[in-house]
């Protein structure tokens, strides 16, 4: 058994102010008994203006969120997962990068968001993450004392092959920090998270951004923790800061996979077009 927490935020454009919110909410989650705590995508800052983003960007070695989270994890003796923050890379490009810190303050693993949110939605809402961020190319797993973790970020949830590959590789819990738009969240957020949990027999922990942000965007919130049978163990509201917690019994992963052994039953197949039967037509 392990108690986990998902922190819901409404990050602004100032990393220092956002880090103060992280510290307050992490301490609240720790006081509630959580030993793994996850923050949302873009914890450090939500800033859609590229010039404004470049002005606050730092490389990993000097990033405020990285340093602050490392110190906080060590002080509290917890696994602290910064869902993601923008990191300046050596070539001048930007990574949407998540960090999992261990109880010693060290980085257990990093994960760069693989799938870029390049979409055109209704009502003129349009996003082009690939114009700003360099996509990652590696799925990541981490063995923690209470289970094997897989990693994803936000739009990754729409690519089930990532979750299946991590589950086949032994993931028992998959993290999904996010900053879902209100429009897409209202339509798809809960059903996608529950589907990924059910089809892979994994716990899902999804810390979300929520509310109207300083840069003008609106995010859906509803941070969630879901079990391998698709049951919602905890869910937050649709705006503002929140801390949700749940007790995870990792044995439920094996139990769900015994009941529905789809990972084991999967088969290779080919997709072929069907040619018309011209003789039958004649």
PDB file of N, CA, C and O in Angstrom, residues 108-109 139-143 148-151 165-174:
ATOM      1  N   UNK A 108      15.413  10.814 -10.071  1.00  0.00           N
ATOM      2  CA  UNK A 108      15.240   9.391 -10.366  1.00  0.00           C
ATOM      3  C   UNK A 108      15.158   9.188 -11.866  1.00  0.00           C
ATOM      4  O   UNK A 108      15.776   8.276 -12.425  1.00  0.00           O
ATOM      5  N   UNK A 109      14.369  10.016 -12.535  1.00  0.00           N
ATOM      6  CA  UNK A 109      14.300   9.956 -14.000  1.00  0.00           C
ATOM      7  C   UNK A 109      13.721  11.255 -14.535  1.00  0.00           C
ATOM      8  O   UNK A 109      13.109  12.038 -13.793  1.00  0.00           O
ATOM      9  N   UNK A 139      10.222   6.575 -24.171  1.00  0.00           N
ATOM     10  CA  UNK A 139       9.363   6.277 -23.018  1.00  0.00           C
ATOM     11  C   UNK A 139      10.273   5.955 -21.841  1.00  0.00           C
ATOM     12  O   UNK A 139      11.397   5.471 -22.027  1.00  0.00           O
ATOM     13  N   UNK A 140       9.794   6.193 -20.632  1.00  0.00           N
ATOM     14  CA  UNK A 140      10.621   5.961 -19.451  1.00  0.00           C
ATOM     15  C   UNK A 140       9.843   5.156 -18.411  1.00  0.00           C
ATOM     16  O   UNK A 140       8.635   5.316 -18.247  1.00  0.00           O
ATOM     17  N   UNK A 141      10.580   4.307 -17.697  1.00  0.00           N
ATOM     18  CA  UNK A 141      10.060   3.563 -16.553  1.00  0.00           C
ATOM     19  C   UNK A 141      10.965   3.829 -15.365  1.00  0.00           C
ATOM     20  O   UNK A 141      12.162   4.093 -15.533  1.00  0.00           O
ATOM     21  N   UNK A 142      10.396   3.741 -14.170  1.00  0.00           N
ATOM     22  CA  UNK A 142      11.188   3.898 -12.945  1.00  0.00           C
ATOM     23  C   UNK A 142      10.666   2.931 -11.893  1.00  0.00           C
ATOM     24  O   UNK A 142       9.455   2.836 -11.673  1.00  0.00           O
ATOM     25  N   UNK A 143      11.582   2.202 -11.272  1.00  0.00           N
ATOM     26  CA  UNK A 143      11.218   1.288 -10.196  1.00  0.00           C
ATOM     27  C   UNK A 143      11.304   2.022  -8.869  1.00  0.00           C
ATOM     28  O   UNK A 143      12.388   2.409  -8.433  1.00  0.00           O
ATOM     29  N   UNK A 148       6.330  -0.163 -10.162  1.00  0.00           N
ATOM     30  CA  UNK A 148       7.023   0.297 -11.372  1.00  0.00           C
ATOM     31  C   UNK A 148       6.179   1.378 -12.051  1.00  0.00           C
ATOM     32  O   UNK A 148       5.010   1.184 -12.346  1.00  0.00           O
ATOM     33  N   UNK A 149       6.808   2.517 -12.303  1.00  0.00           N
ATOM     34  CA  UNK A 149       6.145   3.697 -12.840  1.00  0.00           C
ATOM     35  C   UNK A 149       6.401   3.858 -14.331  1.00  0.00           C
ATOM     36  O   UNK A 149       7.519   3.694 -14.805  1.00  0.00           O
ATOM     37  N   UNK A 150       5.348   4.234 -15.059  1.00  0.00           N
ATOM     38  CA  UNK A 150       5.480   4.691 -16.435  1.00  0.00           C
ATOM     39  C   UNK A 150       5.131   6.161 -16.509  1.00  0.00           C
ATOM     40  O   UNK A 150       4.472   6.707 -15.611  1.00  0.00           O
ATOM     41  N   UNK A 151       5.543   6.820 -17.582  1.00  0.00           N
ATOM     42  CA  UNK A 151       5.406   8.278 -17.677  1.00  0.00           C
ATOM     43  C   UNK A 151       4.739   8.695 -18.978  1.00  0.00           C
ATOM     44  O   UNK A 151       5.006   8.136 -20.041  1.00  0.00           O
ATOM     45  N   UNK A 165       2.909  -0.075 -24.387  1.00  0.00           N
ATOM     46  CA  UNK A 165       4.329  -0.442 -24.342  1.00  0.00           C
ATOM     47  C   UNK A 165       4.851  -0.383 -22.907  1.00  0.00           C
ATOM     48  O   UNK A 165       5.612  -1.273 -22.483  1.00  0.00           O
ATOM     49  N   UNK A 166       4.449   0.626 -22.146  1.00  0.00           N
ATOM     50  CA  UNK A 166       4.910   0.729 -20.761  1.00  0.00           C
ATOM     51  C   UNK A 166       4.309  -0.374 -19.897  1.00  0.00           C
ATOM     52  O   UNK A 166       4.996  -0.954 -19.045  1.00  0.00           O
ATOM     53  N   UNK A 167       3.032  -0.699 -20.127  1.00  0.00           N
ATOM     54  CA  UNK A 167       2.404  -1.774 -19.361  1.00  0.00           C
ATOM     55  C   UNK A 167       3.049  -3.116 -19.665  1.00  0.00           C
ATOM     56  O   UNK A 167       3.317  -3.913 -18.757  1.00  0.00           O
ATOM     57  N   UNK A 168       3.314  -3.380 -20.927  1.00  0.00           N
ATOM     58  CA  UNK A 168       3.974  -4.633 -21.310  1.00  0.00           C
ATOM     59  C   UNK A 168       5.363  -4.721 -20.678  1.00  0.00           C
ATOM     60  O   UNK A 168       5.831  -5.806 -20.314  1.00  0.00           O
ATOM     61  N   UNK A 169       6.006  -3.570 -20.512  1.00  0.00           N
ATOM     62  CA  UNK A 169       7.331  -3.523 -19.879  1.00  0.00           C
ATOM     63  C   UNK A 169       7.250  -3.561 -18.354  1.00  0.00           C
ATOM     64  O   UNK A 169       8.269  -3.454 -17.680  1.00  0.00           O
ATOM     65  N   UNK A 170       6.040  -3.710 -17.810  1.00  0.00           N
ATOM     66  CA  UNK A 170       5.904  -3.909 -16.376  1.00  0.00           C
ATOM     67  C   UNK A 170       5.353  -2.752 -15.580  1.00  0.00           C
ATOM     68  O   UNK A 170       5.258  -2.839 -14.347  1.00  0.00           O
ATOM     69  N   UNK A 171       4.970  -1.648 -16.233  1.00  0.00           N
ATOM     70  CA  UNK A 171       4.433  -0.505 -15.486  1.00  0.00           C
ATOM     71  C   UNK A 171       3.166  -0.908 -14.741  1.00  0.00           C
ATOM     72  O   UNK A 171       2.277  -1.551 -15.304  1.00  0.00           O
ATOM     73  N   UNK A 172       3.083  -0.515 -13.481  1.00  0.00           N
ATOM     74  CA  UNK A 172       1.903  -0.758 -12.650  1.00  0.00           C
ATOM     75  C   UNK A 172       1.131   0.533 -12.361  1.00  0.00           C
ATOM     76  O   UNK A 172      -0.052   0.508 -12.044  1.00  0.00           O
ATOM     77  N   UNK A 173       1.831   1.645 -12.462  1.00  0.00           N
ATOM     78  CA  UNK A 173       1.252   2.978 -12.288  1.00  0.00           C
ATOM     79  C   UNK A 173       1.758   3.832 -13.445  1.00  0.00           C
ATOM     80  O   UNK A 173       2.948   3.765 -13.791  1.00  0.00           O
ATOM     81  N   UNK A 174       0.865   4.611 -14.056  1.00  0.00           N
ATOM     82  CA  UNK A 174       1.299   5.532 -15.117  1.00  0.00           C
ATOM     83  C   UNK A 174       0.858   6.933 -14.727  1.00  0.00           C
ATOM     84  O   UNK A 174      -0.291   7.156 -14.331  1.00  0.00           O
TER      85      UNK A 174
END
